[in-house]
Structure formats: C-alpha cells, structure tokens
Amino acid sequence: MIARVQPLTRTRAVRGPFDYAVPEAMAAEVAVGALLRVPFSGRKVPGVVVELAAGSELAPERLATPERVLNAGLTPELVALARWMAREYCSTTARALALMLPPGAADGRGAKRALVATLTADGAAVLGDPGGAGHLNHPSRGFDAQRAGGRALTDAQRALLQQLAARGGTATAAELGTEALRRLERRGLVQIAPRIVPRRPANLVVGRADALAPPLTPDQRAAADALLAVLHAPAARRREEFLLQGVTGSGKTEVYLAAVQAALDLGRTAIVLVPEIALTPQALGRFQARFGDVVAVLHSALSAGERHDEWMRLRCGEARVCVGPRSAVLAPLEDIGLIVVDEEHESSYKHEGDPRYDARGVARRRAREHDALLVFGSATPRPETVTEMRRLSLPHRVDGRAMPPVEVLDMRGSHQPLHPETRMALADLRHGGGKAILLLNRRGWSNFLSCRSCGHVWLCPNCEVALVLHAARSSGALRGHVACHHCGHREPVPGRCPECASVSVARHGAGTERIEHELREALGSAGFPVFRLDAGATGLEVRARTLQAFERAPAGLLVGTQMVAKGHDFPDVSLGVVLDADQTLRFPDFRAEERTFSLVTQLAGRIGRPGGDGRPGAGASRVLVQTLAPDARPLRFAAEHDADGFIADELIRRRALAYPPYASLIRVVCAAESEAPAREAAEAIHARLVHGEALLLGPAPLFRLRGRHRTQIVVKARERRPAIDAVGAAVDAVGPAAARAGVSVSVDVDPQ
Ligand code: ADP
Ligand code: ZN
Ligand code: ZN
C-alpha cells in the first residue's frame, strides 16, 4: 500500500504530497488522516496521510517507509477541509493541517502518560459478590483463593481493591500507592500499565450556572422550532443557514442550547463558536452546566496538555460538543449536526496567522459537508450575513427591559475629555449609587508625545507609529514608560528631546489610564470604586477578577477599551458612555461605520436596570456617545435603535463602492528588512494581476512594522473564485525569488 503524505513543514516551496510505502505491519493503522513520522529530506518530520493508493509512479526501491504512526490522527473530512482552506485562503495544505492538530501531537508528545492500575476480572470477583459491601470480607464461592496467590488478602489489600473499585476500576498507580498495587498485580487482581491520563481543564463557570432549561418565551420557541424542524429534516434539506438576530439579553444563548440538545438527541455533534473565551466565560459555563462532560473546550488559555487532551476527547467521541473561539471550528468531530457562531460580527473570527482563515467561512464550508444546520447570532449582524441567510429575530429582552435611550453629545470645540452632560450624569450616579461603563478605544495614558519647541514626535524604532505613554501617575514630572502597541517595544519616558534638547514634552490625547486616573481623582471613593479593563499587559486572571469586583460592587465605574462592551452581562448598569466614538469612526477601513454602529449598540444592550428597581436617585438608564461627528450615519441609526435601517443604508453604500458582499477583497503584503525588495516583489505580483478582471489598488507603502518595510496591494473583485486563484498563482510564481531576496509575502482573503 502507498500512502500519500503531506509533510508538516512551514515553507511554501514544499508542495507534496509525497509517496511512502506502508509496510504490512503498519497498514492497519494507516488511513487517510493518520499522523505519521516520515523521513523527509534527511530529517524525520511529522506528516498527514492525505490519500491512499495501490501503487506509485516511483520505483519501489526509491520509496521510503514511514517510521511510525503517531496517535493523534485527523478524520478524512478534516484532510479535505485543509485542502479547501489552502486554496480558499491562498496558503498551503501543510499549514492548514498543522492548525488542526493538537499541540505537541506532531512530535508524538502532548499526552501525559502515567502508570494506571485497572481492576482485573479476578480482582472484581474478589469484591463482586452479590451480597453487597457487607460481604466484602468473604470471597465469593466461585473465586479460587489459591489461584490468587495462595494467601488470603490482608484487610489493607482488600481496602485498596475497594478504593480502586470506587474509582470506577481505574486510577493512577501513584494515587493509591504503586508498591502495594504491584503486590496485587502479582496475584492477578489488578493490571498496571502506562496509559494516557486526561487532564481536564478546570471548570470556568463564573457566576451562577442555570443547569435547567427555562421554559422558552414565545419568540424563543418560534426561533427554536424553526431550527429544530431543519435538524429533524432529511439530509438534503438540512443544509440551512440562519441568522438569529436579537439584542443582548434577548435569549439567543437559550435558543442555541435548545438546538444543541436536539442535535445530541439525534446522536449528532455540535460546535459552538464564541468570540473570545476570556470575554465569555459565562457562555462557556452555561454549556458545561447544561450538558456536563460531553462539552469540551478548546481555547488558548488552556495549557498545551489540557488542549491536547480535550482534543483527544473530541476525537474519540467522548466529548460531542465543542465550545471555543475561532479555532474550535476545526474541532475533530464527526457527524456534526449543528454549528453555531455567536456574535458573528466580531473581527476575532479572523485568524491572523497563515492561513488567514475566517472561522465563519470555515463554519459554512463544514456545515455543508456534514449536512449540518448553521446558525449565526448577533445583535448587530454584518450586512453580508443579512443578505445571505434566513433571518429569525428575538426583538425583545427576556426580562422585558426596554433599550436605554442613546444620546449623541457634540464634542466640537471642547478641550475636556468629558462633555458637561457626561460629567453631570456621572455626578448623579455617584450621588445615587449606581454603576456605569465607560468606553474608550485607546489604551495607555496619552496617545503620543511631542516636543513643545521643535515638534519632534516620539516614534517606535521598529514600527513608525507613535509611542504611547503608560503608567504615568503624577501630573508633574513624566514617569512610567512609553510603549509601542504593535511590537511591544518599551523605553523610559524621554527626559529631553533628541532633536533640540528641550525638556518640554507635550502629551496628546487621553487613554484609558488617564481617564481612569482622572475619574478616580474626581469621583472615586471607597463606596464608588473605579475599575479599568483593557487588553494591555494584564492577564486573563486579572481581567476576570476586575470584572468580578465590578459585578459585586453595589456602585462604581468600569473604564476600558471596547472589550467592556462585549460578552459580559451585568444586570444593574444604568449608564453607558462612549468617550470617543471618532476613534472607531475614523479608522481607515470600509468597516469603520459598521464597527461604530455595532460598538454603540452592543454597549446599549448592556445598559438598563430591570424594571421596578426604584433605588433612590439612581436615575433612568441611558447611553451617552461623545463625538466630533454628531451627524455620522452609524451614530444616528444607533440612537434610533435601528439596526435594520443601518444595514439597509450600509448595503446601498457598499454596492455603490463595490465592497463586500458585492465584491471580495484580497490583500497582499510584501515585507522585508529593507524597502526596495519589498516594493519590487509587490510590483512583480501586481504585473501578473494587472490584466485580470479585478481592480487593483497599490502597490502602496504601509508603515514599517516590527522593523520590516511593507508594501501592499489590494485586489477588489466581483468574481471571488477566479480572483483568489489568480492571486494564488501570482504569489506562487513570484514567491521563490522573493524568498531568496528576504521578502515574505502574505495573502489575506477577506481582510477584516
Ligand atoms: P443572549 O444570548 O441573547 O444575550 P441569553 O440567552 O444569555 O441572551 O439570556 C439572557 C438572560 O435571560 C440569561 O440570564 C438567561 O438565563 C435568561 N433567560 C433566557 N431565556 C429565558 C427564559 N425563557 N426564561 C427565563 N430566563 C431566560
Ligand atoms: Zn525638540
Ligand atoms: Zn513597534
């Protein structure tokens, strides 16, 4: 038998697959998807079997044989998916396959092995008398004490067997005492062998877990029934795609849970994607609480060992629901009945490494391959999703709260970070003892530093972007450090200008740190704490603790970047403030308006006290949006709570400008240590594309990033497939020469 093996190497130049002769003894273990260790250009590398064949074009004596079979193989469907991803995202099959395997699998490590003791049939017989526990000291009649070593068991040995039985018949030997177990092994009562011990991640449940399904509201029932009807339909009619549109708290998760339950009842499996696990521990907890151990989680906060073992549980069918961020879309499940993508508008579904896959696109592809039901959910769906999927809506919050009014505040001419209206609202809140969330999409203290006498701006030496001031706590002398938000470069706060030696340094713009500091000075007290949450250096745990502290506090403020408007649902926040809507609005990207609308709407969805609270002086719920562009379209629609209006308007604009869903974008970036080779590679790619159907923008220089000069081409095409193929061919043609000149070429299909 011949196995066509794709070696898992990083280089684009290696294509594959390559033929290997499978020896008779190995044949039973080698199927499509199997992970092998194979000799390849003088080394031993991991590789995945992508095809089996009866013969090879190569002469038998030229065929190498695989060294061995590793234990974490893929399914044939995942192999096919990897080939599709390579083509769809202009990457290689090897890179796509590598994303699908659990950490450590490729070197045969990853699994934790330990000596595990198992009760044998004879061991069970010693304990297994029908009389029950009271008779344990009297071996059952059928058991031959002579065969078991001749001597009667001591009480301690009997107790040990009982302990083993109480653990379901297996335990790690170390746990119960290897020495003593070895003596029982010699008598044939237990067996001891090295085995894989699964490491289960700690349950991430935060807050209460509602294990029982509540009776669904009529809206939820209608949505769930539509999904269930498709799940129960014959295979040909199961390939449906739904958009579940509903504000935060409208009960979307309950509908997903009902659909997952139905898929499980049908004996099938399910994948639930969430934007970022750190932001959504509650969602994860709800799935675990409802379905228990059939839920596996796959996310980056787990250790490599935990991820490996959760992957194995999915692969062997022990776990049948996978919940996690984008990479969970590659979960090794078979017979998938349902794929859910929650908060489908989130840009975190786009993978930043190569292949730059979009988990939403991969979810669609996998759902089709499995005849599975696909459900996207959001309060602010992307315009393209609205045009492509059947829509179900949950128009009201489950608890009946109305959406808070959204007021747009004009900041033109203001020199203060807070509008007078905002200041008043915060003072009222402090007086009345309520909670507020303040959102500012800018980390750090100041946006950038400049010299007051010559205008010099402090830039990152690697990235050509302004350095951001951090952790300056005093308003006098500058302390703390300055940092680059792209590459992490840090340096001490400058004392004097390198150009003119002036010691007068101006700081511009306010970041979350400065706002936190100023609010604390102005409003903070023991009874009115100010918390800050952003994507800075703080780890997951610090973030989780900050969120918990805010949730528990009876009153206070939470200041942070956009993550404060995502994932969490605090029941009693009555004021939401967007401090600088312009930050998102002015971002140079065609999705800027969509993101701004989404940001304000997502924040509004998290504001509003349950009715009948009646705390004195707390005031009614509201959302304030500070901006220099009070007439901007997304802000007007957000203030009207008009998602449908915004989407309809946005689609008109997208059609006029030929943006998705009316065209596909592909971005090609060439990067190198020096400017010329990067530009030349981009020009060579451009020359190969210029006679095609697509519109080309560039080559245009981008700002230097991590010490690398970059040149970009953007391809805008109405016909997606031919454009991707043309770009793939151009990159393949130019790639080898570019690589020799030290240029890396990256392709981003559907950039975010
Ligand atoms: P979404 O996912 O749209 O934000 P959730 O499903 O999380 O909404 O529901 C919001 C809150 O309402 C949750 O605390 C949930 O437990 C509760 N909830 C949802 N559906 C019901 C229901 N039918 N009856 C009672 N409580 C519900
Ligand atoms: Zn200067
Ligand atoms: Zn940098």
Short mmCIF file of N, CA, C and O in Angstrom, two decimals, residues 296-392:
data_model
loop_
_atom_site.label_atom_id
_atom_site.label_comp_id
_atom_site.label_asym_id
_atom_site.label_seq_id
_atom_site.Cartn_x
_atom_site.Cartn_y
_atom_site.Cartn_z
N ALA A 296 -16.56 19.79 25.46
CA ALA A 296 -15.12 20.01 25.55
C ALA A 296 -14.86 21.46 25.17
O ALA A 296 -15.59 22.03 24.38
N VAL A 297 -13.84 22.04 25.78
CA VAL A 297 -13.50 23.42 25.44
C VAL A 297 -12.12 23.43 24.79
O VAL A 297 -11.24 22.67 25.18
N LEU A 298 -11.96 24.27 23.80
CA LEU A 298 -10.66 24.40 23.15
C LEU A 298 -10.34 25.88 23.09
O LEU A 298 -10.99 26.61 22.36
N HIS A 299 -9.41 26.35 23.88
CA HIS A 299 -9.03 27.75 23.74
C HIS A 299 -7.63 27.99 24.27
O HIS A 299 -7.06 27.15 24.95
N SER A 300 -7.11 29.17 23.97
CA SER A 300 -5.70 29.44 24.21
C SER A 300 -5.34 29.58 25.68
O SER A 300 -4.18 29.48 26.05
N ALA A 301 -6.33 29.81 26.55
CA ALA A 301 -5.99 29.96 27.96
C ALA A 301 -5.70 28.61 28.62
O ALA A 301 -5.21 28.55 29.73
N LEU A 302 -6.00 27.51 27.91
CA LEU A 302 -5.68 26.19 28.46
C LEU A 302 -4.20 25.90 28.25
O LEU A 302 -3.59 26.41 27.31
N SER A 303 -3.64 25.06 29.09
CA SER A 303 -2.26 24.63 28.87
C SER A 303 -2.24 23.73 27.63
O SER A 303 -3.28 23.20 27.23
N ALA A 304 -1.06 23.57 27.06
CA ALA A 304 -0.95 22.73 25.87
C ALA A 304 -1.45 21.32 26.18
O ALA A 304 -2.14 20.69 25.37
N GLY A 305 -1.14 20.82 27.38
CA GLY A 305 -1.56 19.48 27.75
C GLY A 305 -3.08 19.37 27.83
O GLY A 305 -3.68 18.41 27.34
N GLU A 306 -3.70 20.38 28.42
CA GLU A 306 -5.15 20.37 28.54
C GLU A 306 -5.80 20.40 27.16
O GLU A 306 -6.78 19.70 26.88
N ARG A 307 -5.24 21.24 26.28
CA ARG A 307 -5.82 21.34 24.95
C ARG A 307 -5.68 20.01 24.21
O ARG A 307 -6.60 19.57 23.54
N HIS A 308 -4.51 19.40 24.37
CA HIS A 308 -4.28 18.12 23.73
C HIS A 308 -5.33 17.11 24.18
O HIS A 308 -5.92 16.38 23.38
N ASP A 309 -5.57 17.08 25.47
CA ASP A 309 -6.47 16.05 26.00
C ASP A 309 -7.94 16.34 25.67
O ASP A 309 -8.71 15.41 25.41
N GLU A 310 -8.31 17.63 25.66
CA GLU A 310 -9.68 17.96 25.25
C GLU A 310 -9.87 17.57 23.78
O GLU A 310 -10.92 17.06 23.39
N TRP A 311 -8.85 17.80 23.00
CA TRP A 311 -8.89 17.43 21.58
C TRP A 311 -9.11 15.93 21.43
O TRP A 311 -9.94 15.48 20.65
N MET A 312 -8.36 15.16 22.26
CA MET A 312 -8.48 13.70 22.19
C MET A 312 -9.89 13.25 22.59
O MET A 312 -10.43 12.31 22.02
N ARG A 313 -10.47 13.93 23.58
CA ARG A 313 -11.83 13.56 23.99
C ARG A 313 -12.82 13.77 22.85
O ARG A 313 -13.77 13.02 22.67
N LEU A 314 -12.61 14.83 22.08
CA LEU A 314 -13.47 15.09 20.92
C LEU A 314 -13.21 14.05 19.83
O LEU A 314 -14.12 13.52 19.22
N ARG A 315 -11.94 13.75 19.64
CA ARG A 315 -11.55 12.86 18.55
C ARG A 315 -12.09 11.45 18.76
O ARG A 315 -12.49 10.78 17.81
N CYS A 316 -12.11 11.01 20.02
CA CYS A 316 -12.55 9.63 20.25
C CYS A 316 -14.05 9.56 20.53
O CYS A 316 -14.58 8.49 20.76
N GLY A 317 -14.74 10.71 20.49
CA GLY A 317 -16.19 10.68 20.61
C GLY A 317 -16.70 10.77 22.04
O GLY A 317 -17.90 10.75 22.27
N GLU A 318 -15.78 10.90 23.00
CA GLU A 318 -16.21 11.02 24.39
C GLU A 318 -16.91 12.36 24.61
O GLU A 318 -17.93 12.45 25.28
N ALA A 319 -16.35 13.40 24.02
CA ALA A 319 -17.00 14.72 24.06
C ALA A 319 -17.65 14.95 22.70
O ALA A 319 -17.08 14.64 21.67
N ARG A 320 -18.87 15.50 22.72
CA ARG A 320 -19.60 15.65 21.46
C ARG A 320 -20.03 17.08 21.17
O ARG A 320 -20.65 17.37 20.16
N VAL A 321 -19.72 17.98 22.10
CA VAL A 321 -19.97 19.40 21.86
C VAL A 321 -18.66 20.12 22.09
O VAL A 321 -18.01 19.92 23.11
N CYS A 322 -18.23 20.95 21.13
CA CYS A 322 -17.02 21.72 21.33
C CYS A 322 -17.39 23.20 21.40
O CYS A 322 -18.04 23.73 20.50
N VAL A 323 -17.01 23.85 22.49
CA VAL A 323 -17.25 25.28 22.65
C VAL A 323 -15.91 25.98 22.68
O VAL A 323 -15.00 25.55 23.40
N GLY A 324 -15.74 27.04 21.92
CA GLY A 324 -14.47 27.75 21.94
C GLY A 324 -14.43 28.86 20.93
O GLY A 324 -15.38 29.05 20.16
N PRO A 325 -13.32 29.61 20.92
CA PRO A 325 -13.16 30.67 19.92
C PRO A 325 -12.83 30.07 18.56
O PRO A 325 -12.92 28.86 18.38
N ARG A 326 -12.42 30.92 17.61
CA ARG A 326 -12.39 30.51 16.20
C ARG A 326 -11.76 29.16 15.91
O ARG A 326 -12.25 28.41 15.08
N SER A 327 -10.67 28.79 16.63
CA SER A 327 -10.00 27.53 16.29
C SER A 327 -10.90 26.33 16.57
O SER A 327 -10.67 25.25 16.02
N ALA A 328 -11.93 26.50 17.40
CA ALA A 328 -12.84 25.39 17.69
C ALA A 328 -13.60 24.94 16.45
O ALA A 328 -14.16 23.86 16.41
N VAL A 329 -13.61 25.79 15.42
CA VAL A 329 -14.29 25.39 14.18
C VAL A 329 -13.56 24.21 13.53
O VAL A 329 -14.11 23.52 12.69
N LEU A 330 -12.31 23.98 13.94
CA LEU A 330 -11.53 22.87 13.40
C LEU A 330 -11.58 21.64 14.31
O LEU A 330 -10.80 20.71 14.15
N ALA A 331 -12.51 21.61 15.26
CA ALA A 331 -12.60 20.51 16.22
C ALA A 331 -12.77 19.18 15.49
O ALA A 331 -13.50 19.09 14.50
N PRO A 332 -12.07 18.12 15.97
CA PRO A 332 -12.10 16.82 15.27
C PRO A 332 -13.37 16.03 15.57
O PRO A 332 -13.30 14.94 16.10
N LEU A 333 -14.52 16.61 15.25
CA LEU A 333 -15.78 15.93 15.49
C LEU A 333 -16.26 15.27 14.20
O LEU A 333 -15.96 15.74 13.11
N GLU A 334 -17.01 14.20 14.36
CA GLU A 334 -17.62 13.56 13.20
C GLU A 334 -19.12 13.74 13.28
O GLU A 334 -19.66 14.00 14.35
N ASP A 335 -19.79 13.60 12.15
CA ASP A 335 -21.24 13.72 12.08
C ASP A 335 -21.75 14.97 12.81
O ASP A 335 -22.58 14.90 13.71
N ILE A 336 -21.25 16.12 12.39
CA ILE A 336 -21.66 17.38 13.01
C ILE A 336 -23.08 17.71 12.55
O ILE A 336 -23.39 17.69 11.36
N GLY A 337 -23.96 17.98 13.52
CA GLY A 337 -25.35 18.30 13.18
C GLY A 337 -25.63 19.79 13.22
O GLY A 337 -26.60 20.26 12.63
N LEU A 338 -24.77 20.52 13.96
CA LEU A 338 -25.06 21.94 14.20
C LEU A 338 -23.77 22.71 14.41
O LEU A 338 -22.88 22.26 15.13
N ILE A 339 -23.66 23.87 13.77
CA ILE A 339 -22.56 24.79 14.08
C ILE A 339 -23.17 26.15 14.39
O ILE A 339 -23.94 26.69 13.59
N VAL A 340 -22.84 26.67 15.57
CA VAL A 340 -23.33 27.99 15.99
C VAL A 340 -22.15 28.96 15.99
O VAL A 340 -21.07 28.62 16.47
N VAL A 341 -22.35 30.15 15.45
CA VAL A 341 -21.33 31.21 15.56
C VAL A 341 -21.99 32.37 16.30
O VAL A 341 -22.81 33.10 15.72
N ASP A 342 -21.67 32.52 17.58
CA ASP A 342 -22.28 33.59 18.36
C ASP A 342 -21.53 34.90 18.12
O ASP A 342 -20.33 34.88 17.91
N GLU A 343 -22.22 36.01 18.17
CA GLU A 343 -21.62 37.33 17.91
C GLU A 343 -20.86 37.29 16.59
O GLU A 343 -19.67 37.60 16.52
N GLU A 344 -21.57 36.92 15.54
CA GLU A 344 -20.92 36.66 14.26
C GLU A 344 -20.24 37.89 13.66
O GLU A 344 -19.41 37.76 12.76
N HIS A 345 -20.54 39.08 14.16
CA HIS A 345 -19.94 40.30 13.60
C HIS A 345 -18.52 40.53 14.11
O HIS A 345 -17.84 41.43 13.63
N GLU A 346 -18.06 39.75 15.09
CA GLU A 346 -16.77 40.01 15.72
C GLU A 346 -15.58 39.75 14.81
O GLU A 346 -15.49 38.69 14.18
N SER A 347 -14.65 40.68 14.79
CA SER A 347 -13.48 40.50 13.91
C SER A 347 -12.53 39.43 14.42
O SER A 347 -11.66 38.97 13.69
N SER A 348 -12.70 38.99 15.67
CA SER A 348 -11.79 37.95 16.19
C SER A 348 -12.01 36.60 15.51
O SER A 348 -11.24 35.68 15.74
N TYR A 349 -13.04 36.48 14.66
CA TYR A 349 -13.20 35.23 13.92
C TYR A 349 -12.19 35.10 12.80
O TYR A 349 -12.08 34.06 12.17
N LYS A 350 -11.48 36.18 12.55
CA LYS A 350 -10.45 36.12 11.51
C LYS A 350 -9.14 35.73 12.15
O LYS A 350 -8.71 36.34 13.12
N HIS A 351 -8.47 34.71 11.59
CA HIS A 351 -7.19 34.26 12.12
C HIS A 351 -6.08 35.13 11.56
O HIS A 351 -6.05 35.39 10.35
N GLU A 352 -5.16 35.59 12.40
CA GLU A 352 -4.12 36.50 11.92
C GLU A 352 -2.89 35.78 11.39
O GLU A 352 -2.06 36.38 10.73
N GLY A 353 -2.74 34.49 11.70
CA GLY A 353 -1.59 33.76 11.15
C GLY A 353 -1.94 33.14 9.80
O GLY A 353 -3.06 33.26 9.34
N ASP A 354 -0.99 32.49 9.18
CA ASP A 354 -1.21 31.86 7.89
C ASP A 354 -1.62 30.40 8.10
O ASP A 354 -0.96 29.70 8.85
N PRO A 355 -2.68 29.90 7.52
CA PRO A 355 -3.64 30.56 6.63
C PRO A 355 -4.54 31.54 7.38
O PRO A 355 -4.99 31.23 8.49
N ARG A 356 -4.77 32.69 6.75
CA ARG A 356 -5.61 33.72 7.38
C ARG A 356 -7.07 33.34 7.16
O ARG A 356 -7.78 33.99 6.40
N TYR A 357 -7.48 32.29 7.85
CA TYR A 357 -8.84 31.80 7.60
C TYR A 357 -9.85 32.60 8.39
O TYR A 357 -9.52 33.26 9.37
N ASP A 358 -11.08 32.57 7.91
CA ASP A 358 -12.18 33.21 8.61
C ASP A 358 -13.05 32.08 9.15
O ASP A 358 -13.59 31.28 8.38
N ALA A 359 -13.16 31.99 10.48
CA ALA A 359 -13.88 30.87 11.08
C ALA A 359 -15.32 30.80 10.60
O ALA A 359 -15.91 29.72 10.56
N ARG A 360 -15.88 31.95 10.21
CA ARG A 360 -17.26 31.94 9.72
C ARG A 360 -17.33 31.26 8.35
O ARG A 360 -18.26 30.49 8.08
N GLY A 361 -16.34 31.51 7.53
CA GLY A 361 -16.29 30.85 6.22
C GLY A 361 -16.04 29.37 6.37
O GLY A 361 -16.65 28.54 5.68
N VAL A 362 -15.16 29.00 7.28
CA VAL A 362 -14.86 27.59 7.50
C VAL A 362 -16.10 26.89 8.09
O VAL A 362 -16.43 25.76 7.72
N ALA A 363 -16.81 27.58 8.99
CA ALA A 363 -18.02 27.01 9.58
C ALA A 363 -19.05 26.70 8.48
O ALA A 363 -19.69 25.65 8.49
N ARG A 364 -19.20 27.63 7.56
CA ARG A 364 -20.15 27.42 6.45
C ARG A 364 -19.76 26.20 5.63
O ARG A 364 -20.59 25.38 5.26
N ARG A 365 -18.48 26.13 5.31
CA ARG A 365 -17.98 25.01 4.50
C ARG A 365 -18.22 23.68 5.22
O ARG A 365 -18.73 22.71 4.66
N ARG A 366 -17.85 23.64 6.50
CA ARG A 366 -18.00 22.37 7.24
C ARG A 366 -19.47 21.99 7.38
O ARG A 366 -19.83 20.82 7.28
N ALA A 367 -20.32 22.99 7.63
CA ALA A 367 -21.75 22.70 7.78
C ALA A 367 -22.27 22.05 6.50
O ALA A 367 -23.02 21.08 6.54
N ARG A 368 -21.84 22.57 5.35
CA ARG A 368 -22.31 21.99 4.09
C ARG A 368 -21.82 20.55 3.93
O ARG A 368 -22.56 19.68 3.51
N GLU A 369 -20.57 20.33 4.29
CA GLU A 369 -20.00 18.97 4.13
C GLU A 369 -20.73 17.96 5.01
O GLU A 369 -20.78 16.79 4.68
N HIS A 370 -21.23 18.41 6.14
CA HIS A 370 -21.88 17.49 7.11
C HIS A 370 -23.41 17.49 7.00
O HIS A 370 -24.06 16.88 7.82
N ASP A 371 -23.98 18.24 6.06
CA ASP A 371 -25.43 18.47 6.07
C ASP A 371 -25.86 18.96 7.45
O ASP A 371 -26.82 18.46 8.05
N ALA A 372 -25.13 19.91 7.97
CA ALA A 372 -25.41 20.42 9.30
C ALA A 372 -26.14 21.76 9.22
O ALA A 372 -26.03 22.48 8.24
N LEU A 373 -26.84 22.04 10.29
CA LEU A 373 -27.52 23.32 10.42
C LEU A 373 -26.50 24.38 10.86
O LEU A 373 -25.70 24.14 11.76
N LEU A 374 -26.53 25.55 10.23
CA LEU A 374 -25.61 26.62 10.58
C LEU A 374 -26.41 27.78 11.16
O LEU A 374 -27.39 28.22 10.56
N VAL A 375 -26.01 28.26 12.35
CA VAL A 375 -26.71 29.38 12.97
C VAL A 375 -25.71 30.47 13.34
O VAL A 375 -24.78 30.21 14.09
N PHE A 376 -25.87 31.66 12.79
CA PHE A 376 -25.09 32.82 13.19
C PHE A 376 -25.98 33.66 14.11
O PHE A 376 -27.16 33.79 13.83
N GLY A 377 -25.40 34.21 15.17
CA GLY A 377 -26.20 35.05 16.06
C GLY A 377 -25.54 36.40 16.29
O GLY A 377 -24.32 36.48 16.33
N SER A 378 -26.34 37.44 16.42
CA SER A 378 -25.79 38.78 16.71
C SER A 378 -26.91 39.78 16.95
O SER A 378 -28.03 39.59 16.47
N ALA A 379 -26.57 40.82 17.68
CA ALA A 379 -27.49 41.96 17.77
C ALA A 379 -27.23 42.91 16.61
O ALA A 379 -28.09 43.67 16.21
N THR A 380 -25.99 42.86 16.09
CA THR A 380 -25.59 43.77 15.03
C THR A 380 -24.89 42.97 13.93
O THR A 380 -23.68 43.05 13.77
N PRO A 381 -25.67 42.18 13.19
CA PRO A 381 -25.07 41.30 12.18
C PRO A 381 -24.38 42.09 11.08
O PRO A 381 -24.72 43.26 10.85
N ARG A 382 -23.43 41.45 10.40
CA ARG A 382 -22.78 42.08 9.27
C ARG A 382 -23.77 42.18 8.12
O ARG A 382 -24.58 41.27 7.92
N PRO A 383 -23.69 43.23 7.34
CA PRO A 383 -24.61 43.36 6.20
C PRO A 383 -24.57 42.14 5.29
O PRO A 383 -25.61 41.70 4.79
N GLU A 384 -23.39 41.56 5.09
CA GLU A 384 -23.33 40.41 4.19
C GLU A 384 -24.11 39.22 4.74
O GLU A 384 -24.74 38.47 3.99
N THR A 385 -24.11 39.04 6.06
CA THR A 385 -24.86 37.94 6.65
C THR A 385 -26.36 38.13 6.44
O THR A 385 -27.08 37.20 6.14
N VAL A 386 -26.80 39.37 6.61
CA VAL A 386 -28.22 39.66 6.45
C VAL A 386 -28.69 39.33 5.04
O VAL A 386 -29.79 38.80 4.84
N THR A 387 -27.84 39.58 4.04
CA THR A 387 -28.28 39.32 2.67
C THR A 387 -28.24 37.83 2.34
O THR A 387 -28.93 37.39 1.44
N GLU A 388 -27.44 37.06 3.08
CA GLU A 388 -27.22 35.68 2.67
C GLU A 388 -28.00 34.63 3.46
O GLU A 388 -28.11 33.49 3.04
N MET A 389 -28.49 34.99 4.64
CA MET A 389 -29.08 33.95 5.49
C MET A 389 -30.53 34.23 5.83
O MET A 389 -30.98 35.35 5.81
N ARG A 390 -31.22 33.13 6.17
CA ARG A 390 -32.61 33.27 6.58
C ARG A 390 -32.64 33.84 7.99
O ARG A 390 -31.92 33.37 8.87
N ARG A 391 -33.44 34.87 8.19
CA ARG A 391 -33.37 35.59 9.46
C ARG A 391 -34.47 35.17 10.43
O ARG A 391 -35.63 35.06 10.08
N LEU A 392 -34.08 34.96 11.70
CA LEU A 392 -35.03 34.75 12.78
C LEU A 392 -34.76 35.87 13.77
O LEU A 392 -33.60 36.19 14.02
#
